[in-house]
PDB file of C-alpha atoms in Angstrom:
ATOM      1  CA  MET A   9     -27.332  49.938 -33.000  1.00 37.00           C
ATOM      2  CA  ILE A  10     -30.269  48.999 -30.497  1.00 59.00           C
ATOM      3  CA  ASP A  11     -29.367  46.207 -28.708  1.00 86.00           C
ATOM      4  CA  THR A  12     -31.738  42.812 -28.725  1.00 94.00           C
ATOM      5  CA  LEU A  13     -31.540  39.685 -26.689  1.00 96.00           C
ATOM      6  CA  HIS A  14     -31.378  36.853 -28.572  1.00 96.00           C
ATOM      7  CA  ALA A  15     -31.381  32.833 -27.864  1.00 97.00           C
ATOM      8  CA  GLU A  16     -30.346  30.713 -30.574  1.00 97.00           C
ATOM      9  CA  ASN A  17     -30.782  26.748 -30.235  1.00 97.00           C
ATOM     10  CA  LEU A  18     -31.332  26.414 -26.978  1.00 98.00           C
ATOM     11  CA  THR A  19     -31.348  23.349 -25.233  1.00 97.00           C
ATOM     12  CA  TYR A  20     -31.427  22.368 -21.539  1.00 97.00           C
ATOM     13  CA  THR A  21     -32.168  18.634 -19.824  1.00 96.00           C
ATOM     14  CA  ARG A  22     -32.508  17.905 -16.677  1.00 93.00           C
ATOM     15  CA  GLY A  23     -31.854  14.120 -15.809  1.00 91.00           C
ATOM     16  CA  SER A  24     -33.608  12.306 -18.598  1.00 88.00           C
ATOM     17  CA  ARG A  25     -36.090  15.311 -19.586  1.00 92.00           C
ATOM     18  CA  LYS A  26     -35.321  17.843 -22.006  1.00 94.00           C
ATOM     19  CA  LEU A  27     -36.937  21.178 -20.594  1.00 97.00           C
ATOM     20  CA  ILE A  28     -35.903  23.349 -23.468  1.00 98.00           C
ATOM     21  CA  ASP A  29     -35.554  21.900 -26.527  1.00 96.00           C
ATOM     22  CA  ASP A  30     -33.910  23.683 -29.283  1.00 96.00           C
ATOM     23  CA  LEU A  31     -35.317  26.860 -29.010  1.00 97.00           C
ATOM     24  CA  ASN A  32     -35.136  30.253 -30.694  1.00 97.00           C
ATOM     25  CA  VAL A  33     -36.378  33.536 -29.524  1.00 97.00           C
ATOM     26  CA  THR A  34     -35.587  37.368 -29.985  1.00 96.00           C
ATOM     27  CA  LEU A  35     -36.554  40.118 -27.565  1.00 96.00           C
ATOM     28  CA  TYR A  36     -36.902  43.942 -28.496  1.00 95.00           C
ATOM     29  CA  PRO A  37     -36.445  47.086 -26.366  1.00 93.00           C
ATOM     30  CA  GLY A  38     -39.532  48.609 -25.693  1.00 95.00           C
ATOM     31  CA  GLU A  39     -41.877  45.659 -25.940  1.00 96.00           C
ATOM     32  CA  MET A  40     -43.726  43.699 -22.908  1.00 98.00           C
ATOM     33  CA  VAL A  41     -43.788  40.195 -23.772  1.00 98.00           C
ATOM     34  CA  ALA A  42     -45.666  37.388 -22.045  1.00 98.00           C
ATOM     35  CA  LEU A  43     -44.338  33.531 -21.331  1.00 98.00           C
ATOM     36  CA  ILE A  44     -47.580  31.355 -21.372  1.00 98.00           C
ATOM     37  CA  GLY A  45     -48.195  27.845 -21.709  1.00 98.00           C
ATOM     38  CA  PRO A  46     -49.174  24.399 -19.256  1.00 97.00           C
ATOM     39  CA  ASN A  47     -47.256  23.608 -16.574  1.00 95.00           C
ATOM     40  CA  GLY A  48     -43.721  21.842 -17.007  1.00 94.00           C
ATOM     41  CA  ALA A  49     -43.807  23.626 -20.532  1.00 97.00           C
ATOM     42  CA  GLY A  50     -40.366  25.205 -19.511  1.00 97.00           C
ATOM     43  CA  LYS A  51     -41.441  28.685 -18.981  1.00 97.00           C
ATOM     44  CA  SER A  52     -39.590  29.251 -15.632  1.00 96.00           C
ATOM     45  CA  THR A  53     -36.513  27.507 -17.275  1.00 97.00           C
ATOM     46  CA  LEU A  54     -36.360  29.860 -20.074  1.00 97.00           C
ATOM     47  CA  LEU A  55     -36.621  32.666 -18.140  1.00 97.00           C
ATOM     48  CA  ARG A  56     -33.277  31.386 -16.023  1.00 96.00           C
ATOM     49  CA  LEU A  57     -31.653  30.869 -19.492  1.00 97.00           C
ATOM     50  CA  LEU A  58     -32.341  34.007 -20.787  1.00 97.00           C
ATOM     51  CA  THR A  59     -31.314  35.873 -17.973  1.00 96.00           C
ATOM     52  CA  GLY A  60     -27.761  33.783 -17.511  1.00 94.00           C
ATOM     53  CA  PHE A  61     -28.508  31.837 -14.577  1.00 94.00           C
ATOM     54  CA  LEU A  62     -28.728  28.740 -16.029  1.00 95.00           C
ATOM     55  CA  PRO A  63     -26.058  27.270 -18.515  1.00 94.00           C
ATOM     56  CA  ALA A  64     -27.777  25.973 -21.348  1.00 96.00           C
ATOM     57  CA  ASP A  65     -26.468  22.330 -22.476  1.00 96.00           C
ATOM     58  CA  SER A  66     -26.350  23.728 -26.130  1.00 97.00           C
ATOM     59  CA  GLY A  67     -26.914  27.039 -27.950  1.00 97.00           C
ATOM     60  CA  GLU A  68     -26.178  30.500 -27.194  1.00 95.00           C
ATOM     61  CA  CYS A  69     -27.753  33.751 -25.639  1.00 96.00           C
ATOM     62  CA  ARG A  70     -26.615  37.081 -26.766  1.00 96.00           C
ATOM     63  CA  LEU A  71     -27.379  40.426 -25.374  1.00 96.00           C
ATOM     64  CA  GLY A  72     -26.281  42.914 -28.045  1.00 91.00           C
ATOM     65  CA  GLN A  73     -23.013  41.562 -29.612  1.00 87.00           C
ATOM     66  CA  GLN A  74     -21.785  39.439 -26.701  1.00 93.00           C
ATOM     67  CA  ALA A  75     -22.573  36.319 -25.391  1.00 95.00           C
ATOM     68  CA  LEU A  76     -24.277  36.293 -21.473  1.00 95.00           C
ATOM     69  CA  THR A  77     -21.471  34.196 -20.677  1.00 93.00           C
ATOM     70  CA  GLU A  78     -18.850  36.693 -21.660  1.00 95.00           C
ATOM     71  CA  TRP A  79     -20.544  39.669 -19.995  1.00 95.00           C
ATOM     72  CA  ASP A  80     -18.821  41.318 -16.741  1.00 95.00           C
ATOM     73  CA  ARG A  81     -21.148  40.190 -13.965  1.00 93.00           C
ATOM     74  CA  ALA A  82     -21.305  43.758 -12.893  1.00 92.00           C
ATOM     75  CA  LYS A  83     -22.027  45.090 -16.090  1.00 94.00           C
ATOM     76  CA  LEU A  84     -24.607  42.670 -16.694  1.00 95.00           C
ATOM     77  CA  ALA A  85     -26.303  43.535 -13.617  1.00 96.00           C
ATOM     78  CA  GLN A  86     -26.727  47.138 -14.562  1.00 95.00           C
ATOM     79  CA  ARG A  87     -28.435  45.867 -17.683  1.00 95.00           C
ATOM     80  CA  ARG A  88     -30.909  43.053 -16.929  1.00 96.00           C
ATOM     81  CA  ALA A  89     -32.787  42.450 -13.452  1.00 97.00           C
ATOM     82  CA  VAL A  90     -34.690  39.374 -12.376  1.00 97.00           C
ATOM     83  CA  MET A  91     -37.829  38.971 -10.244  1.00 96.00           C
ATOM     84  CA  ARG A  92     -37.954  35.300  -8.925  1.00 92.00           C
ATOM     85  CA  GLN A  93     -41.439  33.398  -7.935  1.00 82.00           C
ATOM     86  CA  GLN A  94     -40.023  33.148  -4.348  1.00 75.00           C
ATOM     87  CA  ASN A  95     -37.846  35.457  -2.268  1.00 71.00           C
ATOM     88  CA  VAL A  96     -37.255  34.142   0.940  1.00 74.00           C
ATOM     89  CA  MET A  97     -35.459  36.261   3.760  1.00 76.00           C
ATOM     90  CA  THR A  98     -34.474  34.804   7.175  1.00 75.00           C
ATOM     91  CA  PHE A  99     -33.596  37.754   8.805  1.00 85.00           C
ATOM     92  CA  SER A 100     -35.563  41.099   9.734  1.00 91.00           C
ATOM     93  CA  GLN A 101     -34.924  43.653   7.147  1.00 94.00           C
ATOM     94  CA  PRO A 102     -37.128  47.142   6.655  1.00 96.00           C
ATOM     95  CA  ALA A 103     -38.983  46.951   3.131  1.00 96.00           C
ATOM     96  CA  GLU A 104     -36.964  49.998   1.963  1.00 96.00           C
ATOM     97  CA  ASP A 105     -33.616  48.076   2.352  1.00 95.00           C
ATOM     98  CA  VAL A 106     -34.943  45.069   0.384  1.00 96.00           C
ATOM     99  CA  VAL A 107     -35.741  47.461  -2.250  1.00 96.00           C
ATOM    100  CA  ALA A 108     -32.193  49.404  -1.812  1.00 95.00           C
ATOM    101  CA  MET A 109     -30.410  45.745  -2.525  1.00 94.00           C
ATOM    102  CA  GLY A 110     -31.228  46.725  -6.163  1.00 95.00           C
ATOM    103  CA  ARG A 111     -28.831  49.621  -6.222  1.00 94.00           C
ATOM    104  CA  ALA A 112     -25.844  47.455  -5.600  1.00 93.00           C
ATOM    105  CA  PRO A 113     -24.682  47.504  -9.150  1.00 93.00           C
ATOM    106  CA  TRP A 114     -24.688  51.135  -8.776  1.00 91.00           C
ATOM    107  CA  PRO A 115     -22.705  51.863  -5.805  1.00 81.00           C
ATOM    108  CA  SER A 116     -21.704  55.819  -6.520  1.00 72.00           C
ATOM    109  CA  LEU A 117     -25.028  57.246  -7.570  1.00 68.00           C
ATOM    110  CA  HIS A 118     -28.151  58.758  -5.500  1.00 70.00           C
ATOM    111  CA  SER A 119     -29.601  55.298  -4.306  1.00 85.00           C
ATOM    112  CA  ALA A 120     -31.574  56.597  -1.670  1.00 89.00           C
ATOM    113  CA  SER A 121     -33.574  59.198  -3.757  1.00 91.00           C
ATOM    114  CA  ILE A 122     -34.245  56.706  -6.376  1.00 93.00           C
ATOM    115  CA  VAL A 123     -35.307  53.986  -3.891  1.00 94.00           C
ATOM    116  CA  GLN A 124     -37.963  56.467  -2.654  1.00 94.00           C
ATOM    117  CA  GLN A 125     -38.913  57.267  -6.273  1.00 95.00           C
ATOM    118  CA  VAL A 126     -39.491  53.670  -7.194  1.00 96.00           C
ATOM    119  CA  MET A 127     -41.237  52.879  -3.811  1.00 97.00           C
ATOM    120  CA  ALA A 128     -43.999  55.661  -4.523  1.00 97.00           C
ATOM    121  CA  MET A 129     -44.227  54.410  -8.156  1.00 95.00           C
ATOM    122  CA  THR A 130     -44.851  50.954  -7.077  1.00 96.00           C
ATOM    123  CA  GLY A 131     -47.359  51.933  -4.182  1.00 95.00           C
ATOM    124  CA  CYS A 132     -44.439  50.566  -1.837  1.00 95.00           C
ATOM    125  CA  ASP A 133     -43.867  53.697   0.219  1.00 94.00           C
ATOM    126  CA  GLU A 134     -46.451  53.038   3.011  1.00 96.00           C
ATOM    127  CA  LEU A 135     -44.319  49.478   3.288  1.00 97.00           C
ATOM    128  CA  ALA A 136     -40.914  51.013   3.789  1.00 96.00           C
ATOM    129  CA  LYS A 137     -40.134  50.591   7.440  1.00 96.00           C
ATOM    130  CA  ARG A 138     -42.258  47.327   7.821  1.00 97.00           C
ATOM    131  CA  ASP A 139     -40.290  44.195   8.210  1.00 96.00           C
ATOM    132  CA  TYR A 140     -40.284  42.380   5.107  1.00 95.00           C
ATOM    133  CA  ARG A 141     -40.822  38.798   6.588  1.00 94.00           C
ATOM    134  CA  GLN A 142     -44.045  40.239   8.239  1.00 95.00           C
ATOM    135  CA  LEU A 143     -45.647  41.391   4.869  1.00 95.00           C
ATOM    136  CA  SER A 144     -48.406  39.527   2.963  1.00 95.00           C
ATOM    137  CA  GLY A 145     -47.435  38.024  -0.181  1.00 94.00           C
ATOM    138  CA  GLY A 146     -48.709  40.784  -2.505  1.00 95.00           C
ATOM    139  CA  GLU A 147     -46.639  43.213  -0.376  1.00 96.00           C
ATOM    140  CA  GLN A 148     -43.642  41.325  -0.688  1.00 96.00           C
ATOM    141  CA  GLN A 149     -44.014  41.016  -4.409  1.00 96.00           C
ATOM    142  CA  ARG A 150     -44.695  44.589  -4.837  1.00 96.00           C
ATOM    143  CA  VAL A 151     -41.688  45.338  -2.818  1.00 97.00           C
ATOM    144  CA  GLN A 152     -39.277  42.762  -4.916  1.00 97.00           C
ATOM    145  CA  LEU A 153     -40.848  44.818  -8.010  1.00 97.00           C
ATOM    146  CA  ALA A 154     -39.410  47.906  -6.734  1.00 97.00           C
ATOM    147  CA  ARG A 155     -36.135  46.141  -5.976  1.00 97.00           C
ATOM    148  CA  VAL A 156     -35.661  45.123  -9.831  1.00 98.00           C
ATOM    149  CA  LEU A 157     -37.163  48.229 -11.106  1.00 97.00           C
ATOM    150  CA  SER A 158     -34.288  50.232  -8.638  1.00 96.00           C
ATOM    151  CA  GLN A 159     -31.841  47.780 -10.123  1.00 96.00           C
ATOM    152  CA  LEU A 160     -32.207  48.997 -13.683  1.00 96.00           C
ATOM    153  CA  TRP A 161     -32.816  52.838 -12.830  1.00 95.00           C
ATOM    154  CA  GLN A 162     -30.883  55.129 -14.861  1.00 91.00           C
ATOM    155  CA  ASP A 163     -31.733  58.867 -15.709  1.00 86.00           C
ATOM    156  CA  ASP A 164     -35.009  59.071 -14.135  1.00 88.00           C
ATOM    157  CA  ALA A 165     -36.203  55.918 -15.765  1.00 93.00           C
ATOM    158  CA  PRO A 166     -35.531  52.112 -15.645  1.00 95.00           C
ATOM    159  CA  GLN A 167     -33.484  50.964 -18.677  1.00 95.00           C
ATOM    160  CA  GLY A 168     -32.553  47.664 -19.795  1.00 96.00           C
ATOM    161  CA  TRP A 169     -34.291  44.192 -19.710  1.00 97.00           C
ATOM    162  CA  LEU A 170     -36.733  43.212 -16.871  1.00 98.00           C
ATOM    163  CA  PHE A 171     -37.634  39.504 -16.408  1.00 98.00           C
ATOM    164  CA  LEU A 172     -40.261  38.646 -13.999  1.00 98.00           C
ATOM    165  CA  ASP A 173     -41.573  35.196 -12.731  1.00 96.00           C
ATOM    166  CA  GLU A 174     -45.225  35.381 -12.348  1.00 95.00           C
ATOM    167  CA  PRO A 175     -45.378  38.933 -11.165  1.00 95.00           C
ATOM    168  CA  THR A 176     -48.938  39.080  -9.914  1.00 95.00           C
ATOM    169  CA  SER A 177     -49.262  35.744  -8.556  1.00 94.00           C
ATOM    170  CA  ALA A 178     -49.830  36.931  -5.088  1.00 94.00           C
ATOM    171  CA  LEU A 179     -51.603  40.285  -6.028  1.00 95.00           C
ATOM    172  CA  ASP A 180     -55.298  41.139  -5.444  1.00 96.00           C
ATOM    173  CA  LEU A 181     -57.262  42.711  -8.401  1.00 96.00           C
ATOM    174  CA  TYR A 182     -56.347  46.326  -7.934  1.00 97.00           C
ATOM    175  CA  TRP A 183     -52.626  45.426  -7.600  1.00 97.00           C
ATOM    176  CA  GLN A 184     -52.495  43.449 -10.942  1.00 97.00           C
ATOM    177  CA  GLN A 185     -54.291  46.381 -12.449  1.00 97.00           C
ATOM    178  CA  GLN A 186     -51.705  48.644 -10.970  1.00 97.00           C
ATOM    179  CA  THR A 187     -48.562  46.514 -11.446  1.00 97.00           C
ATOM    180  CA  LEU A 188     -49.221  45.824 -15.187  1.00 97.00           C
ATOM    181  CA  ARG A 189     -50.080  49.344 -16.000  1.00 97.00           C
ATOM    182  CA  LEU A 190     -47.248  50.563 -14.527  1.00 97.00           C
ATOM    183  CA  LEU A 191     -44.777  47.825 -16.711  1.00 97.00           C
ATOM    184  CA  HIS A 192     -46.701  48.231 -19.925  1.00 96.00           C
ATOM    185  CA  LYS A 193     -46.110  52.287 -19.500  1.00 96.00           C
ATOM    186  CA  LEU A 194     -42.636  51.953 -18.837  1.00 96.00           C
ATOM    187  CA  THR A 195     -41.787  49.881 -21.921  1.00 96.00           C
ATOM    188  CA  ARG A 196     -43.605  52.311 -23.938  1.00 93.00           C
ATOM    189  CA  GLN A 197     -40.298  54.101 -23.736  1.00 85.00           C
ATOM    190  CA  PRO A 198     -37.902  51.975 -26.057  1.00 82.00           C
ATOM    191  CA  ARG A 199     -35.328  51.752 -23.159  1.00 91.00           C
ATOM    192  CA  LEU A 200     -36.889  49.075 -21.129  1.00 95.00           C
ATOM    193  CA  SER A 201     -38.210  45.415 -22.234  1.00 97.00           C
ATOM    194  CA  VAL A 202     -40.211  43.523 -20.176  1.00 98.00           C
ATOM    195  CA  CYS A 203     -40.326  39.642 -20.202  1.00 98.00           C
ATOM    196  CA  ALA A 204     -42.720  37.881 -17.775  1.00 98.00           C
ATOM    197  CA  VAL A 205     -44.152  34.457 -17.255  1.00 98.00           C
ATOM    198  CA  VAL A 206     -47.853  34.717 -16.888  1.00 96.00           C
ATOM    199  CA  HIS A 207     -50.607  32.372 -15.941  1.00 95.00           C
ATOM    200  CA  ASP A 208     -53.441  34.343 -16.053  1.00 97.00           C
ATOM    201  CA  LEU A 209     -54.261  34.393 -20.207  1.00 97.00           C
ATOM    202  CA  ASN A 210     -56.460  37.246 -19.808  1.00 97.00           C
ATOM    203  CA  LEU A 211     -53.651  39.602 -17.958  1.00 97.00           C
ATOM    204  CA  ALA A 212     -51.671  38.287 -20.725  1.00 98.00           C
ATOM    205  CA  SER A 213     -53.966  39.181 -23.570  1.00 98.00           C
ATOM    206  CA  LEU A 214     -54.752  42.616 -21.952  1.00 97.00           C
ATOM    207  CA  TRP A 215     -51.306  43.875 -21.278  1.00 97.00           C
ATOM    208  CA  ALA A 216     -48.704  42.124 -23.502  1.00 98.00           C
ATOM    209  CA  ASP A 217     -47.718  43.198 -27.228  1.00 98.00           C
ATOM    210  CA  ARG A 218     -46.337  39.952 -27.777  1.00 98.00           C
ATOM    211  CA  ILE A 219     -47.251  36.451 -26.592  1.00 98.00           C
ATOM    212  CA  LEU A 220     -44.614  33.438 -26.767  1.00 98.00           C
ATOM    213  CA  LEU A 221     -46.159  30.034 -25.985  1.00 98.00           C
ATOM    214  CA  LEU A 222     -44.289  26.993 -24.867  1.00 98.00           C
ATOM    215  CA  HIS A 223     -45.161  23.500 -24.873  1.00 98.00           C
ATOM    216  CA  GLN A 224     -42.478  20.593 -23.599  1.00 96.00           C
ATOM    217  CA  GLY A 225     -39.545  22.985 -24.019  1.00 97.00           C
ATOM    218  CA  LYS A 226     -40.579  24.073 -27.357  1.00 97.00           C
ATOM    219  CA  LEU A 227     -41.777  27.600 -29.106  1.00 98.00           C
ATOM    220  CA  VAL A 228     -44.937  26.234 -30.634  1.00 98.00           C
ATOM    221  CA  ALA A 229     -46.693  29.873 -30.749  1.00 98.00           C
ATOM    222  CA  GLN A 230     -45.744  33.396 -31.196  1.00 97.00           C
ATOM    223  CA  GLY A 231     -47.006  36.521 -31.936  1.00 98.00           C
ATOM    224  CA  THR A 232     -49.442  39.095 -31.105  1.00 98.00           C
ATOM    225  CA  PRO A 233     -52.230  38.088 -28.743  1.00 98.00           C
ATOM    226  CA  GLN A 234     -54.685  38.351 -31.521  1.00 97.00           C
ATOM    227  CA  GLU A 235     -52.675  36.100 -33.069  1.00 98.00           C
ATOM    228  CA  VAL A 236     -51.696  33.515 -30.634  1.00 98.00           C
ATOM    229  CA  MET A 237     -55.120  33.226 -28.763  1.00 97.00           C
ATOM    230  CA  THR A 238     -57.197  31.551 -30.494  1.00 97.00           C
ATOM    231  CA  GLU A 239     -59.759  28.754 -29.781  1.00 97.00           C
ATOM    232  CA  ASP A 240     -57.691  26.456 -32.370  1.00 97.00           C
ATOM    233  CA  VAL A 241     -54.266  27.352 -30.756  1.00 98.00           C
ATOM    234  CA  LEU A 242     -55.241  27.377 -26.809  1.00 98.00           C
ATOM    235  CA  THR A 243     -57.374  24.355 -26.916  1.00 97.00           C
ATOM    236  CA  ARG A 244     -54.316  22.233 -28.695  1.00 97.00           C
ATOM    237  CA  TRP A 245     -51.437  23.129 -26.551  1.00 98.00           C
ATOM    238  CA  TYR A 246     -53.533  23.371 -23.061  1.00 97.00           C
ATOM    239  CA  GLN A 247     -55.790  20.496 -23.969  1.00 96.00           C
ATOM    240  CA  ALA A 248     -58.684  22.519 -22.365  1.00 96.00           C
ATOM    241  CA  ASP A 249     -62.030  23.381 -24.021  1.00 96.00           C
ATOM    242  CA  VAL A 250     -62.118  27.123 -23.910  1.00 97.00           C
ATOM    243  CA  GLN A 251     -63.967  29.934 -25.482  1.00 97.00           C
ATOM    244  CA  VAL A 252     -62.361  33.008 -26.961  1.00 98.00           C
ATOM    245  CA  THR A 253     -64.006  36.377 -27.600  1.00 97.00           C
ATOM    246  CA  ARG A 254     -63.103  39.661 -28.536  1.00 95.00           C
ATOM    247  CA  ASN A 255     -62.866  42.990 -25.925  1.00 91.00           C
ATOM    248  CA  GLU A 256     -65.192  45.073 -27.796  1.00 89.00           C
ATOM    249  CA  GLU A 257     -63.067  48.262 -26.558  1.00 90.00           C
ATOM    250  CA  ASN A 258     -59.577  46.921 -27.546  1.00 91.00           C
ATOM    251  CA  GLY A 259     -59.719  43.947 -29.538  1.00 93.00           C
ATOM    252  CA  ARG A 260     -57.946  41.784 -27.427  1.00 97.00           C
ATOM    253  CA  PRO A 261     -58.854  38.264 -27.011  1.00 98.00           C
ATOM    254  CA  HIS A 262     -60.998  37.227 -23.937  1.00 97.00           C
ATOM    255  CA  ILE A 263     -60.607  33.695 -22.702  1.00 97.00           C
ATOM    256  CA  GLN A 264     -63.183  31.663 -20.615  1.00 96.00           C
ATOM    257  CA  LEU A 265     -63.641  27.937 -19.614  1.00 96.00           C
ATOM    258  CA  ARG A 266     -66.310  26.338 -21.050  1.00 95.00           C
ATOM    259  CA  GLN A 267     -69.076  24.834 -18.707  1.00 93.00           C
TER     260      GLN A 267
END
């Protein structure tokens, strides 16, 4: 049986505010999913619930046939990896050592060669010896991507569940394109699933197989980019005056703000 990651009736409250409200979602292997929604919609909170970093007030997340809370932490680390928005380091560390941290769940495997392979794949090999703290925000983001890919690396490819919180926020246009191309290519093999919080709707439209649109902690729309990214849906939930056209090459929606 191919594993899925399924969340059922998730609720999470902080203070008097319900950040996630009775939410149900299923993620499948071999797909690239974009979490979108206005500020405060609950995207990052949902990501933390789906990865087991936050305990839900009610409801349950299951990976395969087992609740995340029942997984051995070391085994779970071999199956899912998480790249957060902020990854601050307070001491000097070469970039290649940061990437190598991703191999912690696999102490007996050939970590050095895997680190080199993943750094080359993500364009980080030229950063290998540089102090991570001295890198630009975009360079640090690329190193963190290499770290989480190395964490899931098995049998010459990443396998499992990769969760990314705004993975392109600090990248220039070239590296946005290269990063999303790489992730999309890796998910074409049904051994990796990517779920990413994405603020740029056009990037989400171009690369995601499926869109999950959140608003005030609820999943208000889901489906292909063509199904979700319509003028009516985006205007309703973002409260912005947008124009949606179709890309002639691929049929994907293209979103513009009206003047």
